[in-house]
XYZ file of C-alpha atoms in Angstrom:
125
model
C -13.108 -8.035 -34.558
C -13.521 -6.842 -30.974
C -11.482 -7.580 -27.925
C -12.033 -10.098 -26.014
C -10.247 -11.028 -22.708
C -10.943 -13.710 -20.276
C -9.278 -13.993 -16.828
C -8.269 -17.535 -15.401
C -6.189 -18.534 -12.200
C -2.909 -21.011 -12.823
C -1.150 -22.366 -10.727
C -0.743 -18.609 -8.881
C -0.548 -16.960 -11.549
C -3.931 -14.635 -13.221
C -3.799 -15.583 -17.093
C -5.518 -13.310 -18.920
C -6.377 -14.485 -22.585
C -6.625 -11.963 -25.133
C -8.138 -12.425 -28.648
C -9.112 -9.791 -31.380
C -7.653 -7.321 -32.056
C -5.360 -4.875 -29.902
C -5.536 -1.203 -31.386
C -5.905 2.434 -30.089
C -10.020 1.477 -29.373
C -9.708 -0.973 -27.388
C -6.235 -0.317 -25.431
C -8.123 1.434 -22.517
C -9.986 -1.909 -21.962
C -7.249 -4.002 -22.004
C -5.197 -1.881 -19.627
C -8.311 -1.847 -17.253
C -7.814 -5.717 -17.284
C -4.726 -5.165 -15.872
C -4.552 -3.000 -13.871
C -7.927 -4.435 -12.007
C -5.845 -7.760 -11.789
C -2.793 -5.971 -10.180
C -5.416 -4.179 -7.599
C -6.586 -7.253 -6.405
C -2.962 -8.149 -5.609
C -2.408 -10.590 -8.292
C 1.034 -9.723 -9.102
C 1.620 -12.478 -11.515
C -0.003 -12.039 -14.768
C 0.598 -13.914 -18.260
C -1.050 -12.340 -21.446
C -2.427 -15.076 -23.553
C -2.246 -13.441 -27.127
C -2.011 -16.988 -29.112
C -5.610 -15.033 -30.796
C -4.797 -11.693 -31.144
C -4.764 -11.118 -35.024
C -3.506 -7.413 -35.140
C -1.718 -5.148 -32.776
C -0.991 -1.346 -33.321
C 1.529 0.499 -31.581
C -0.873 1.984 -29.328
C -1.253 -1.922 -28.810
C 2.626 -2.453 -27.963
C 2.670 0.448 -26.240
C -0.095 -1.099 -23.470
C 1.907 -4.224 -22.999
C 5.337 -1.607 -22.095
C 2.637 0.009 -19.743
C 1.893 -3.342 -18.559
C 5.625 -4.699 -18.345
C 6.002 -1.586 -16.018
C 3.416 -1.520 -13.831
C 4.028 -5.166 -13.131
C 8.044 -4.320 -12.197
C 6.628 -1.393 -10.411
C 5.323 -3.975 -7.988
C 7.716 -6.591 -7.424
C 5.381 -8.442 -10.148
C 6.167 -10.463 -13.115
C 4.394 -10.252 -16.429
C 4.932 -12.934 -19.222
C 3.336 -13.292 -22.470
C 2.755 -16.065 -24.804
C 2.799 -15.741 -28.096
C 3.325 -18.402 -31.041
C 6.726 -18.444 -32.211
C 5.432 -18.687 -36.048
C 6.836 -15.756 -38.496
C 2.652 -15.808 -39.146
C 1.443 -14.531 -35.963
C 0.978 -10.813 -36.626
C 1.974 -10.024 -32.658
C 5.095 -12.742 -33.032
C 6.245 -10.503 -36.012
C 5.565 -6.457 -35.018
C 7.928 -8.226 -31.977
C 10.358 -9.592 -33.523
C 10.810 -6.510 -36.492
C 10.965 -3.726 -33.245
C 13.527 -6.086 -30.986
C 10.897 -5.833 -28.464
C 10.957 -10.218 -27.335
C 14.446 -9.291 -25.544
C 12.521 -7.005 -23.049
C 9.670 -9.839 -22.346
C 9.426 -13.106 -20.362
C 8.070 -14.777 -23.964
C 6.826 -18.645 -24.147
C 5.311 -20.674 -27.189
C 2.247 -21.962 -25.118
C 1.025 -21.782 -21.664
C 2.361 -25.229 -20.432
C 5.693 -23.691 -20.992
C 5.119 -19.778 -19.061
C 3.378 -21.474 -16.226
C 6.656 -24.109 -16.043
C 9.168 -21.292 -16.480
C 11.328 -20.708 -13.935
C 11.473 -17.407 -11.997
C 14.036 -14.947 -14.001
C 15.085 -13.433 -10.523
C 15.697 -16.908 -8.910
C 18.101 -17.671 -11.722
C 19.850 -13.826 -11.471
C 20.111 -14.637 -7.527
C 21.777 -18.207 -8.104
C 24.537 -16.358 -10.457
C 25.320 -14.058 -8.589
């Protein structure tokens, strides 16, 4: 299965939906997706992956890259991803501890809903 990724506006943020599968062939593509989006100065990007069936490391290593790039810029980068022990992205997260370093959601509805991390750090502090 190829990659496939579609680009939509929400409510200001650029949601990129990503289905297939996410492995070394196809990580240059995705990244380009990106980093295009950040270029045009949309700094506020969820990663749809409810239809991505596999990922590889060189798979998790392009959503670090995009985690990064995003911070780089003031940005913020969220991801949504079913919480079901069946979805094969859900569970390479999970087993490596990476969902602690991501803004994760169940669905959509709930990342574009989400509050602002920082605006919650700010009113603690």
């Amino acid at each position: 299965m190829n990659l496939q990724v579609t680009t939509e506006d929400h409510q200001g943020w650029t949601v990129l939906f990503v289905a297939g599968e996410v492995d070394f062939a196809v990580v240059p593509e995705l990244g380009e997706h990106v980093r295009r989006a950040v270029a045009q100065g949309r700094h506020h990007l969820i990663l749809e992956l409810t239809e991505v069936v596999f990922c590889d490391s060189t798979g998790i290593g392009a959503l670090v890259g995009a985690r990064r790039l995003l911070r780089s810029c003031s940005g913020q980068l969220r991801l949504v991803m079913p919480e079901s022990g069946e979805h094969h992205v859900n569970r390479v997260f999970t087993a490596l501890g990476l969902r602690r370093l991501f803004d994760v959601h169940p669905d959509l509805d709930e990342a574009l809903a989400a509050d602002d991390p920082r605006e919650r750090t700010a009113e603690a502090g």
